[in-house]
Structure formats: structure tokens, C-alpha cells
PDB file of C-alpha atoms in Angstrom:
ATOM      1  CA  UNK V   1       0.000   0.000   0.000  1.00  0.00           C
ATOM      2  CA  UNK V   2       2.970   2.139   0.781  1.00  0.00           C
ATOM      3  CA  UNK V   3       4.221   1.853  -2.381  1.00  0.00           C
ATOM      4  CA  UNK V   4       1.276   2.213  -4.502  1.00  0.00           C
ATOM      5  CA  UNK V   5       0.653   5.874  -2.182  1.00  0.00           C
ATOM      6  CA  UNK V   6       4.591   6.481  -3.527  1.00  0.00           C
ATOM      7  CA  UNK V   7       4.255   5.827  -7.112  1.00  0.00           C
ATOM      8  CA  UNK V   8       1.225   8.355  -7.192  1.00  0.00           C
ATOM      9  CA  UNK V   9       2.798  10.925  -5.831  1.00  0.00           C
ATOM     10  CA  UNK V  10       6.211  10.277  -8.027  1.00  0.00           C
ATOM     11  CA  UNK V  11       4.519   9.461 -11.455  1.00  0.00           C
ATOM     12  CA  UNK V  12       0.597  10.010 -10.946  1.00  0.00           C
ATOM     13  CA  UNK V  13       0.187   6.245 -10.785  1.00  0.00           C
ATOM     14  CA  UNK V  14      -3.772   6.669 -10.340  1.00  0.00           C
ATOM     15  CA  UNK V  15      -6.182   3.908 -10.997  1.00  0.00           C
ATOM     16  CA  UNK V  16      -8.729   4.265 -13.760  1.00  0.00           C
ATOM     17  CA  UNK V  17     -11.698   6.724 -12.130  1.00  0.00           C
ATOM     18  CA  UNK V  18      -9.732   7.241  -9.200  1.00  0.00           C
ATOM     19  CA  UNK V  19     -10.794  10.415  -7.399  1.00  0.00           C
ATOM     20  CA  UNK V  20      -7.075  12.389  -6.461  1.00  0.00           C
ATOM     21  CA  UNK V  21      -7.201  12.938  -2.925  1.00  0.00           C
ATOM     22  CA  UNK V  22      -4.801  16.054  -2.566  1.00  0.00           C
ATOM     23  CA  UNK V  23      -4.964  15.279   1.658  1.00  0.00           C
ATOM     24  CA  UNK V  24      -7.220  18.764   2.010  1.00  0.00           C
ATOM     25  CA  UNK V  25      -7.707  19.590   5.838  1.00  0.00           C
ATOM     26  CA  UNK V  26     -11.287  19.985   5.305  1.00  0.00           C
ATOM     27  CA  UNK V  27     -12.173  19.850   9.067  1.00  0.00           C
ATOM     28  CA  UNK V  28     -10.170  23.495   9.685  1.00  0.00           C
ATOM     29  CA  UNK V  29     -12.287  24.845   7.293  1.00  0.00           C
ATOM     30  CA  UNK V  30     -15.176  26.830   8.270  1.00  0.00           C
ATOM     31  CA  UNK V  31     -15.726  24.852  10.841  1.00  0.00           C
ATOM     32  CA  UNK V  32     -15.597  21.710   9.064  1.00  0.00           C
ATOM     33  CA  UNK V  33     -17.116  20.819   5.763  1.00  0.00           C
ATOM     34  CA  UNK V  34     -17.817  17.350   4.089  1.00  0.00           C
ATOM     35  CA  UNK V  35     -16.535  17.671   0.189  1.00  0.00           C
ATOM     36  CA  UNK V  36     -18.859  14.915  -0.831  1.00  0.00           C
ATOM     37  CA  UNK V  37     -22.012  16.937   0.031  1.00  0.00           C
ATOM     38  CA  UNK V  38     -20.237  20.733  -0.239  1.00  0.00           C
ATOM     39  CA  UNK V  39     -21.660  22.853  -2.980  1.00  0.00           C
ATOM     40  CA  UNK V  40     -18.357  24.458  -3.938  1.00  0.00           C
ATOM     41  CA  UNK V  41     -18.632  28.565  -6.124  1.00  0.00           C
ATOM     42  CA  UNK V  42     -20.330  31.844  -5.314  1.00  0.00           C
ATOM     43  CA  UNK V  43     -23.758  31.812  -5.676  1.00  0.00           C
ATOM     44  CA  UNK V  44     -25.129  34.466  -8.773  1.00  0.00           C
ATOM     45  CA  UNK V  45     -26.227  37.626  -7.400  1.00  0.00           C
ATOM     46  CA  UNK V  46     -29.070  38.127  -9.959  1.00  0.00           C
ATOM     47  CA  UNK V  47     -30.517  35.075 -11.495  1.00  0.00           C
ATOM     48  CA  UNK V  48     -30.254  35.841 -15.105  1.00  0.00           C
ATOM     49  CA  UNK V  49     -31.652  32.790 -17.376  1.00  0.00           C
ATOM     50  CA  UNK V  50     -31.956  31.947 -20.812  1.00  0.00           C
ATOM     51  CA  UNK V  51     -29.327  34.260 -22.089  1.00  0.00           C
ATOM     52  CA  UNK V  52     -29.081  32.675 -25.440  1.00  0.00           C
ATOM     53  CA  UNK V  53     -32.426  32.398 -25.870  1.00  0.00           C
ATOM     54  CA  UNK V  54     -32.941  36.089 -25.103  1.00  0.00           C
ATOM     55  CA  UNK V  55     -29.656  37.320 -27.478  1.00  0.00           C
ATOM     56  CA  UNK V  56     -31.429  35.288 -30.836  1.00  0.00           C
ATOM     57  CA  UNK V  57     -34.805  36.518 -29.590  1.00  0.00           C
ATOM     58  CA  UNK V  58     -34.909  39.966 -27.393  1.00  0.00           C
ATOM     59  CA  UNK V  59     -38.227  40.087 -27.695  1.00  0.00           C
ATOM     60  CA  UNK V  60     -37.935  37.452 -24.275  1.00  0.00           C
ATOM     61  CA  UNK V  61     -36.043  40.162 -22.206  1.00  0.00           C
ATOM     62  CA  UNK V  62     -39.920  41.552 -21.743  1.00  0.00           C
ATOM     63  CA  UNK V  63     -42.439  40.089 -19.867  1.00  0.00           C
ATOM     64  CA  UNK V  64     -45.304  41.286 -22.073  1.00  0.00           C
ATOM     65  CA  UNK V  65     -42.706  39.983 -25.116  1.00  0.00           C
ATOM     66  CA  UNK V  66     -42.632  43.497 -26.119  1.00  0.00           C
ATOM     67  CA  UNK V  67     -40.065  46.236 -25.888  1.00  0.00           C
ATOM     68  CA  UNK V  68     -41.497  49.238 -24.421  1.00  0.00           C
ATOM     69  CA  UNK V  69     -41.616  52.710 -25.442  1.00  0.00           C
ATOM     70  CA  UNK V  70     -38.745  54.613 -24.914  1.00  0.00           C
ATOM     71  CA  UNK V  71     -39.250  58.494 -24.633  1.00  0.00           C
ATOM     72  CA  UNK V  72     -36.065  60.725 -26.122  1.00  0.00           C
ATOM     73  CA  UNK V  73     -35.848  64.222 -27.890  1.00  0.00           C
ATOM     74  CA  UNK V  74     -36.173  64.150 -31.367  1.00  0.00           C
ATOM     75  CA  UNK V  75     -32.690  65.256 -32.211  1.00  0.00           C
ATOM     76  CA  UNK V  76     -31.939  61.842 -30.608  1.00  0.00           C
ATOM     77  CA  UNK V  77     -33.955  59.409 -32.483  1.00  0.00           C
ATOM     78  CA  UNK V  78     -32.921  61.577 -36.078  1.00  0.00           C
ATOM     79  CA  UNK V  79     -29.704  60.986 -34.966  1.00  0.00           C
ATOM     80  CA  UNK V  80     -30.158  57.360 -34.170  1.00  0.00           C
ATOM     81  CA  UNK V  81     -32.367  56.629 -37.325  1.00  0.00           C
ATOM     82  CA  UNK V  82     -29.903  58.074 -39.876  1.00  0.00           C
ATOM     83  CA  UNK V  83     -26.526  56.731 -38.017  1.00  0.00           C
ATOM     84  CA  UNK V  84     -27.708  53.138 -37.401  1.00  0.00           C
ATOM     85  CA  UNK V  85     -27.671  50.251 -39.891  1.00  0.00           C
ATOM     86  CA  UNK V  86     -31.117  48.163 -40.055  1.00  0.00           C
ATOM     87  CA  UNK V  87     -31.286  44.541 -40.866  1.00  0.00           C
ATOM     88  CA  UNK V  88     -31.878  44.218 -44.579  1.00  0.00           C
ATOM     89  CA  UNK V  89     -32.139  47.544 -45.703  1.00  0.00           C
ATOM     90  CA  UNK V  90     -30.105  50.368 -47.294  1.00  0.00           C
ATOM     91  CA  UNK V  91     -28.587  52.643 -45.026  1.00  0.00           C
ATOM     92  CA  UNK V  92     -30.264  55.713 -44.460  1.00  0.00           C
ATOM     93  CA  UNK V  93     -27.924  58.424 -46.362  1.00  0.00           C
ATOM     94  CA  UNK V  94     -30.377  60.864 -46.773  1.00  0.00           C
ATOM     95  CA  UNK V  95     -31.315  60.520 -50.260  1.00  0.00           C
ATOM     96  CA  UNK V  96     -34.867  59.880 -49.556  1.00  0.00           C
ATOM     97  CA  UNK V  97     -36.917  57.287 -50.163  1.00  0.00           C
ATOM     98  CA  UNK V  98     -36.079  54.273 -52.652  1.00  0.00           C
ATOM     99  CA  UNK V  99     -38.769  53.682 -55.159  1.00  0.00           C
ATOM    100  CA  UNK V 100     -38.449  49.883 -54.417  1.00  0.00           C
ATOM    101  CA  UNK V 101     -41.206  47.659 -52.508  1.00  0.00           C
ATOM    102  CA  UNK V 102     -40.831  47.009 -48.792  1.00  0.00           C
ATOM    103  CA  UNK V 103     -39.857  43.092 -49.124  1.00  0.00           C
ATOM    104  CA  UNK V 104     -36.914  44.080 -51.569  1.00  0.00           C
ATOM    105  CA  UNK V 105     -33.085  42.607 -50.020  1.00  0.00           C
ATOM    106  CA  UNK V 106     -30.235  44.102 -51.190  1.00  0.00           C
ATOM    107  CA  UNK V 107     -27.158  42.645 -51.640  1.00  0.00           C
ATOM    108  CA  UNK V 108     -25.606  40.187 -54.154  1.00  0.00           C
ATOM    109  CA  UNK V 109     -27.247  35.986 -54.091  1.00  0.00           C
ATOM    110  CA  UNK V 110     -25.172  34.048 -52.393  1.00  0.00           C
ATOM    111  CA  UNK V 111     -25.194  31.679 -55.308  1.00  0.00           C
ATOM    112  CA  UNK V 112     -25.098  33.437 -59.332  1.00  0.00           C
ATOM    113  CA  UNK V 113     -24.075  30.528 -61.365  1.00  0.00           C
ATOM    114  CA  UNK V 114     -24.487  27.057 -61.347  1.00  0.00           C
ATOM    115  CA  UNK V 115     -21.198  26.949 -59.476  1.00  0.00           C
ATOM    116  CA  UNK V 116     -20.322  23.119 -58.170  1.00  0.00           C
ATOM    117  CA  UNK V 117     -20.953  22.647 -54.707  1.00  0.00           C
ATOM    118  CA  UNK V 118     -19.504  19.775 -52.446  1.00  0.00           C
ATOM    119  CA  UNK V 119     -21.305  16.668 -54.081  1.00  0.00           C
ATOM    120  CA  UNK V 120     -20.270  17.630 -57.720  1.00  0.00           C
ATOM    121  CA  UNK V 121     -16.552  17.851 -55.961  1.00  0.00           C
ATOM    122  CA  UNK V 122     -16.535  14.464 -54.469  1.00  0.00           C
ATOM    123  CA  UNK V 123     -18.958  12.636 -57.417  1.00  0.00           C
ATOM    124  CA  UNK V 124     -17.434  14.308 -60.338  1.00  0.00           C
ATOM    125  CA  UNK V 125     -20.855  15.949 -63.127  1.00  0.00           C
ATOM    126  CA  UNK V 126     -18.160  16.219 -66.008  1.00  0.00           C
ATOM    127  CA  UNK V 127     -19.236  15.889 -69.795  1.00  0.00           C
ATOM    128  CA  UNK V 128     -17.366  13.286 -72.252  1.00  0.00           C
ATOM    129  CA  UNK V 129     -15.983  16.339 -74.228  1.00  0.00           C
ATOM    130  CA  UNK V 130     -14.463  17.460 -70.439  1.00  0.00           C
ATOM    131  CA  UNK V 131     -13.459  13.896 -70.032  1.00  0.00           C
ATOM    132  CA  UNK V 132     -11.635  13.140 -73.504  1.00  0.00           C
ATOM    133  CA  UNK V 133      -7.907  13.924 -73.642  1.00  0.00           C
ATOM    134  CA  UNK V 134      -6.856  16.945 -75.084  1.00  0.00           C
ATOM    135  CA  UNK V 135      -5.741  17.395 -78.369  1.00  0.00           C
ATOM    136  CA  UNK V 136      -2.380  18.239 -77.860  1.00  0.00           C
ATOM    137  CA  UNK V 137      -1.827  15.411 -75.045  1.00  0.00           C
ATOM    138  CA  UNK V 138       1.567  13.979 -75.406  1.00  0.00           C
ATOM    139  CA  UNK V 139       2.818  16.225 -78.856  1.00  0.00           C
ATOM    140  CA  UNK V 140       5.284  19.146 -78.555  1.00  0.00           C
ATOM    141  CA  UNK V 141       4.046  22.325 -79.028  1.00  0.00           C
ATOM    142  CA  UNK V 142       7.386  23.628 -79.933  1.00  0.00           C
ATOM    143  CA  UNK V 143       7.893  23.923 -83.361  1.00  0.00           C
ATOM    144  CA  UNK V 144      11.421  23.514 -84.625  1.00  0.00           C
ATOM    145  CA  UNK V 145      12.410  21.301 -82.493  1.00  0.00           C
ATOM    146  CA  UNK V 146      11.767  18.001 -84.414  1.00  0.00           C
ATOM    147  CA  UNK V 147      11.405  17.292 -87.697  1.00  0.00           C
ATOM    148  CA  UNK V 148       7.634  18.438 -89.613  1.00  0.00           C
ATOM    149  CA  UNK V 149       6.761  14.652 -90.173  1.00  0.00           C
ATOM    150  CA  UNK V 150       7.323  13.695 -86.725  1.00  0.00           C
ATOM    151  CA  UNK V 151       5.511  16.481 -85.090  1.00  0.00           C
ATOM    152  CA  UNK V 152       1.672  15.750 -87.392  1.00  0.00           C
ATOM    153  CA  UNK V 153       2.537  11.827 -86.689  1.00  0.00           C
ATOM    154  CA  UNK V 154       0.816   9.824 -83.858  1.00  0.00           C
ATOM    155  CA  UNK V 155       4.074   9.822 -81.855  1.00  0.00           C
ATOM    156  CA  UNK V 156       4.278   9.935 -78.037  1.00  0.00           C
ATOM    157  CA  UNK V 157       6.721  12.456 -76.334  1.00  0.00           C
ATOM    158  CA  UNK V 158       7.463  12.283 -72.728  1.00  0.00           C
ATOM    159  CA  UNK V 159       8.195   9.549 -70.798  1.00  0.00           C
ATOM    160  CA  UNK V 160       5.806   7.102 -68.835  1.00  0.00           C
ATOM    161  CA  UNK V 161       4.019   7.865 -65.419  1.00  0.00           C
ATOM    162  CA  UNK V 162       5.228   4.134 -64.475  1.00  0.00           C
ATOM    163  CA  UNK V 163       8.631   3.883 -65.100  1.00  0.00           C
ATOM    164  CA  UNK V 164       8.131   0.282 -66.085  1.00  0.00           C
ATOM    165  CA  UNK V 165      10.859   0.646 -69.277  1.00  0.00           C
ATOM    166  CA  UNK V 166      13.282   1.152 -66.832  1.00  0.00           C
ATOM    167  CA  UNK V 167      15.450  -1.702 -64.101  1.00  0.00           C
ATOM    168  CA  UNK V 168      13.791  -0.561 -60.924  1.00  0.00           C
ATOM    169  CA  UNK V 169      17.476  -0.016 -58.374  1.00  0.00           C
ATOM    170  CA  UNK V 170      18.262  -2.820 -55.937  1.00  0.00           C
ATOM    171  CA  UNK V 171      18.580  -0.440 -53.090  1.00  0.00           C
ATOM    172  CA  UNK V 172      15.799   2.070 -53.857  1.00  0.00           C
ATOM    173  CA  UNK V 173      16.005   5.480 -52.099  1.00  0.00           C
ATOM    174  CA  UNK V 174      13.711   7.840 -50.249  1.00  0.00           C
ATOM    175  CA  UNK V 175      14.789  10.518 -52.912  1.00  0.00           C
ATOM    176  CA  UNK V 176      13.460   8.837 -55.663  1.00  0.00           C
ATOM    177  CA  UNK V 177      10.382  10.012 -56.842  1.00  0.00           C
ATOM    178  CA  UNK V 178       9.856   7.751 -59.721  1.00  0.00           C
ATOM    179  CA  UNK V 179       7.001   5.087 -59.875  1.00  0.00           C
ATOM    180  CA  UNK V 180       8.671   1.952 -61.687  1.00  0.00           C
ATOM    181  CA  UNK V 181       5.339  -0.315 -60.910  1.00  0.00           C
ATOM    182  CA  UNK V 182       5.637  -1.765 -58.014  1.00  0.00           C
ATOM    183  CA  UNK V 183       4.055   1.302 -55.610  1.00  0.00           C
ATOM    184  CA  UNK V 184       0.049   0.450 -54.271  1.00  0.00           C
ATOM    185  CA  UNK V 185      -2.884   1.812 -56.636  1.00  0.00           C
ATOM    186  CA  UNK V 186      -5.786   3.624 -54.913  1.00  0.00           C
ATOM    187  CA  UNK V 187      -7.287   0.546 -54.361  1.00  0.00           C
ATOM    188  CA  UNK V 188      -4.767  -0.827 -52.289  1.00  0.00           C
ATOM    189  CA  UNK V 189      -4.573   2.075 -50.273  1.00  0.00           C
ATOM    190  CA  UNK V 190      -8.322   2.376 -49.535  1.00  0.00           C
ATOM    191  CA  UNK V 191      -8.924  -1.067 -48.755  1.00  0.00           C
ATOM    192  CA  UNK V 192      -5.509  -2.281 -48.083  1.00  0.00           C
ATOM    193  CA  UNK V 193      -4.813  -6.357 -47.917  1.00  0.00           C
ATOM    194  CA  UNK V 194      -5.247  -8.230 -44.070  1.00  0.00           C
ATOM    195  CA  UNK V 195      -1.679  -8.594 -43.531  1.00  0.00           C
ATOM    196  CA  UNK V 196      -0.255  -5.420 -45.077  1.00  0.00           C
ATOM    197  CA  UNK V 197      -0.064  -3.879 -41.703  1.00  0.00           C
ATOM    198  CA  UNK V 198       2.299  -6.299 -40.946  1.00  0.00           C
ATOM    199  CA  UNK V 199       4.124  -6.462 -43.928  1.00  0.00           C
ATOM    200  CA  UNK V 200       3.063  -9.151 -45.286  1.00  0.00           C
ATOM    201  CA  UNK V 201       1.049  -9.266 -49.005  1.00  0.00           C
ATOM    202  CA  UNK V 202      -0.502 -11.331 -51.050  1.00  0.00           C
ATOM    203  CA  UNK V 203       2.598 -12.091 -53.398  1.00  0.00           C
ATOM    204  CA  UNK V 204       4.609 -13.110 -50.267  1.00  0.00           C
ATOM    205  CA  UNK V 205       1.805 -16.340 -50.011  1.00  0.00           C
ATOM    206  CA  UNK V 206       2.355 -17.484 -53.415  1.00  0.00           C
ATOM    207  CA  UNK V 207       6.396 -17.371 -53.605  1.00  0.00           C
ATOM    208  CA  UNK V 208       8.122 -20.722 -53.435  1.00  0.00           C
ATOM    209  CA  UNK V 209       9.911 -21.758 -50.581  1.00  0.00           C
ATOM    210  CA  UNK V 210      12.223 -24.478 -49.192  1.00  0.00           C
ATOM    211  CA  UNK V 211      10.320 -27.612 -47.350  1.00  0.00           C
ATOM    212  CA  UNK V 212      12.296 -26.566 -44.281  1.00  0.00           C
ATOM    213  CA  UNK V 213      11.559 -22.359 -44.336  1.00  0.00           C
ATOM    214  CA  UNK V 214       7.872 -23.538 -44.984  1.00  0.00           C
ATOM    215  CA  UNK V 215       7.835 -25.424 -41.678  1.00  0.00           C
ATOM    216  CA  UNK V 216       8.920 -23.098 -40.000  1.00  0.00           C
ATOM    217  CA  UNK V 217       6.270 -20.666 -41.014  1.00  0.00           C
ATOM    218  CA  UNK V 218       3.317 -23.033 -40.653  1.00  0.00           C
ATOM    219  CA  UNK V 219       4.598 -23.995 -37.091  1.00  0.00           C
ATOM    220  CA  UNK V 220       5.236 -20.231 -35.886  1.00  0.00           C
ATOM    221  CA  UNK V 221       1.803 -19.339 -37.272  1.00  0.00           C
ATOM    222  CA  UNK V 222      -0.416 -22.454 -35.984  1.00  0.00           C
ATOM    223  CA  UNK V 223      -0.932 -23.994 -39.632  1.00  0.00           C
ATOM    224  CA  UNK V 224       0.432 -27.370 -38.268  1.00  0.00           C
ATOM    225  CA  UNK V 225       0.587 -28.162 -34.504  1.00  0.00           C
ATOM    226  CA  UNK V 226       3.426 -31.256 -35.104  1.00  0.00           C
ATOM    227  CA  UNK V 227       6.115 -31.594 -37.441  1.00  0.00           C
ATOM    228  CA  UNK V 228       3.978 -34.803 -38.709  1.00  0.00           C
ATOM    229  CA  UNK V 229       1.036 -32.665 -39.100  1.00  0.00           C
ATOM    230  CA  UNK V 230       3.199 -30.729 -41.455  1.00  0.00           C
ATOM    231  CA  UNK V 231       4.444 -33.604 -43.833  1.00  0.00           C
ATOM    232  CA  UNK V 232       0.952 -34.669 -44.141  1.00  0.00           C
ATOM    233  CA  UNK V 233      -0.408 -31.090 -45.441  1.00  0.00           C
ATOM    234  CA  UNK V 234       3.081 -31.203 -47.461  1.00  0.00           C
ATOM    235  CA  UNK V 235       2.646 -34.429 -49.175  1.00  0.00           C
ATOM    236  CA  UNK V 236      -1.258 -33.642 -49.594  1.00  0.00           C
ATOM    237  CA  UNK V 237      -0.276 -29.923 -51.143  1.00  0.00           C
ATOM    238  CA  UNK V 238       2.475 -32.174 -53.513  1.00  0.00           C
ATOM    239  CA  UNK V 239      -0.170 -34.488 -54.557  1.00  0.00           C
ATOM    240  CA  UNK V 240      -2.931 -31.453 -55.341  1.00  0.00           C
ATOM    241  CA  UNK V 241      -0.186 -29.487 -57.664  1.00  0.00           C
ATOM    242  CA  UNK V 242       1.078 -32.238 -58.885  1.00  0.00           C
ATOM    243  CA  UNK V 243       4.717 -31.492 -57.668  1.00  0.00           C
ATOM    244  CA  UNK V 244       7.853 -33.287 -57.788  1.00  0.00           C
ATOM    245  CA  UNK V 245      10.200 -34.136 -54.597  1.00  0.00           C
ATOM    246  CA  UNK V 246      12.474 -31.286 -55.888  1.00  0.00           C
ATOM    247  CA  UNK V 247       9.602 -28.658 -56.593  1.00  0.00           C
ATOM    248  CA  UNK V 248       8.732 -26.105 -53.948  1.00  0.00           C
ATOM    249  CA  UNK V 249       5.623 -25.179 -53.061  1.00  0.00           C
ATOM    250  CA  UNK V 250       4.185 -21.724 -51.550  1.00  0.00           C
ATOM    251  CA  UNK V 251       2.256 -21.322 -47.689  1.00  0.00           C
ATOM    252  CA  UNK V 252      -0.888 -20.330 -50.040  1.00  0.00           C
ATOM    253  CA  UNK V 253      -0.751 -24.533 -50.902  1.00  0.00           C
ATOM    254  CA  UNK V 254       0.102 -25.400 -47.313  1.00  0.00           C
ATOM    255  CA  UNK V 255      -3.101 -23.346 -46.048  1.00  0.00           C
ATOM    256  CA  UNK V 256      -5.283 -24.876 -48.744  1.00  0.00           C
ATOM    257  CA  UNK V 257      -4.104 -28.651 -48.178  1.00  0.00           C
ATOM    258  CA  UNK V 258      -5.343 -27.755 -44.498  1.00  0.00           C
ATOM    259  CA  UNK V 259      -8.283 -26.780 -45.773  1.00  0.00           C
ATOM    260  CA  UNK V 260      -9.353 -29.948 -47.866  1.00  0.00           C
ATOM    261  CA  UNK V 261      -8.350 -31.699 -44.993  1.00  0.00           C
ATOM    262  CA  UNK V 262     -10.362 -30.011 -42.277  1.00  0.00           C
ATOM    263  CA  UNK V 263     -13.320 -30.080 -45.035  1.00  0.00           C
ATOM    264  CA  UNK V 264     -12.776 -33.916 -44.631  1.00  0.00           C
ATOM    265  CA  UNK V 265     -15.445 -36.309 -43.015  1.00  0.00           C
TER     266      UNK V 265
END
């Protein structure tokens, strides 16, 4: 106990919901209170309510839900109807009245065109003449720098977005910007494969290993409990490919020779 006390003062070692118990002397204070029951704050001097209520609506500040009549000189109220701006309406500039009817807003529509709004941004509402290529996709612009026959032929410039006509490097760097086919697609991304958090893909089941790396594996990851459990999935995965004693075979035929055989009577 001593040490649990320790560790909460040293590291704030609390237990989950644990009120802290800062070892208050609450029995020196006025007289002696009892925090469980003590209504701790000042109390509000002038119970004001519904304060939001009232600041969208201030037609609640009133009892009779009117505001009511002020009395001020005239000068006053001239000065207060020409200097203050009224919801809606032109400011008074002394110009006289505007030959327009009372309901008329001024201002500019929020919305003039038939702009694209959030669903038209995520759905996409283009046209097949937006959607075709344009005209002058992949052909220098630049006359003069190629021959006249090459520039009105049907030949590509530019290189490839997947550098796939290229050896990809052994060691491949951070630097290296380049795409040479082997980087995940949208798809992969947005619903990525079980294992790729661990990484471990798809490809990785099907690659041909040594009988003894594969027993490993199906051992470590509970696809045989016994070494004879293994050369019975191993023989029954040679038999189902057809495989010679020399061939090797991948964990994808391991898992499915333990799956014929737990689909066995």
C-alpha cells in the first residue's frame, strides 16, 4: 500500500476513475465541511436565465414579449435613425426614399451561377468532351524542335508515369520520386490487404519456398501443430499441384491442403 501511495505521488500512478485525494484539511475549514455533500462557487447575485435564448430573440427580455416605449428628444432618435444600420435595408444616407417595394433585399445571391458545390466535388458531373484527352496530349508544341513529319505523326513524347521501361534499383532510395510499378494503386490504399499492416502481401503467399523455411512458417503461425502434421499437409499440397520431390511449393498450398483436410469427413 505504501508503495502504490509512492508511485502516485512520483509518477501520478492513479487507478482508472480514481478520485485524487490532494490530503485537504477539510475539518479546519469553516468549521468543518464534508466535500462529498459541499456545494463548492459563489452563488449568482441576480438570477439571469436563458441568455441565449434572449440574445437570438430579445423580444424574451420583456415580460409582455414586447419592448417598451422609450421616450427621447427628437434630435436623438434623427440621430439614431440616420446613423444606425437596419437589418436588410439600405442605409439611411439621406437621399430619400427608394422607389423599391418594402420586401426588396439588397445585396448580391449568395449563389449566381451554377457553381459546383460539395457533391459535384466528391462525385465528379463532367461531360465526355471534359473527359476526352486533349488534343495536344503527349505532342510538342514547340515547333522547330523536331522534324515536320514527326511532329503531325501519332508519336508519343514524354516519358511514362510508371517507369516500367526502366530496371527498378536494388537499393531504392527515399529521394526517388519515380514510380517503376511496383508502388500500391488507390485501391490498395483504400482497402488495403489483411496482412499489409504487418508487412506481409498477397505475393509473399504465393512465392516458393524451401520444405524446411515452410515449416517453419506453418509452425510459428499455428498452420500445423506437429512436425507430422506438417508432412501430411506437405505431401497432400504435392499431390494437389502435382509437384515433384524437388519442386517447392508456396504457404498459399500449405493453407489450402489444411483446408481440404479439415473439409474432410
Amino acid at each position: 500500500m505504501e508503495q502504490i501511495e509512492m508511485y502516485k505521488k512520483s509518477h501520478g500512478a492513479f487507478e482508472p476513475g480514481e478520485q485524487r485525494n490532494r490530503k485537504y484539511t477539510w475539518h479546519k475549514v469553516n468549521g468543518g465541511i464534508d466535500p462529498a455533500s459541499y456545494a463548492f462557487g459563489a452563488s449568482a447575485e441576480i438570477d439571469y436565465r436563458n441568455g441565449v435564448a434572449k440574445a437570438i430573440n430579445p423580444s424574451l427580455e420583456y415580460d409582455s414579449s414586447c419592448k417598451p416605449t422609450e421616450f427621447m428628444p427628437k434630435s436623438v432618435a434623427d440621430f439614431k435613425k440616420v446613423r444606425a444600420d437596419d437589418l436588410g435595408t439600405v442605409r439611411n444616407l439621406g437621399l430619400g426614399q427608394h422607389p423599391v417595394e418594402q420586401t426588396h433585399c439588397y445585396g448580391m445571391p449568395s449563389k449566381r451561377f451554377n457553381d459546383w458545390g460539395a457533391r459535384e466535388c466528391m462525385m465528379g458531373n463532367y461531360t465526355p468532351d471534359e473527359q476526352a484527352p486533349d488534343p495536344d496530349l503527349g505532342r510538342s508544341l514547340r515547333r522547330g524542335c523536331a522534324p515536320e513529319e514527326i511532329m503531325v505523326s501519332e508519336r508519343t513524347f514524354g516519358v511514362p508515369n510508371v517507369r516500367s521501361d526502366i530496371r527498378p534499383p536494388k537499393h531504392p532510395s527515399v529521394a526517388d520520386a519515380k514510380n517503376y510499378g511496383m508502388e500500391p494503386g488507390a485501391k490498395a490504399l483504400l482497402y488495403p490487404q489483411p496482412f499489409a499492416t504487418r508487412g506481409v502481401y498477397e505475393e509473399d503467399f504465393l512465392v516458393g519456398r524451401p520444405k524446411p523455411e515452410l515449416m517453419d512458417i506453418a509452425l510459428s503461425s499455428g498452420l500445423a501443430d506437429s512436425e507430422n502434421q506438417f508432412e501430411d499437409l506437405y505431401r497432400s499440397a504435392q499431390e494437389a499441384y502435382g509437384a515433384a520431390e524437388d519442386d517447392q511449393l508456396s504457404v498459399e498450398s500449405i493453407r489450402q491442403a489444411l483446408y481440404a483436410a479439415t473439409l474432410q469427413p
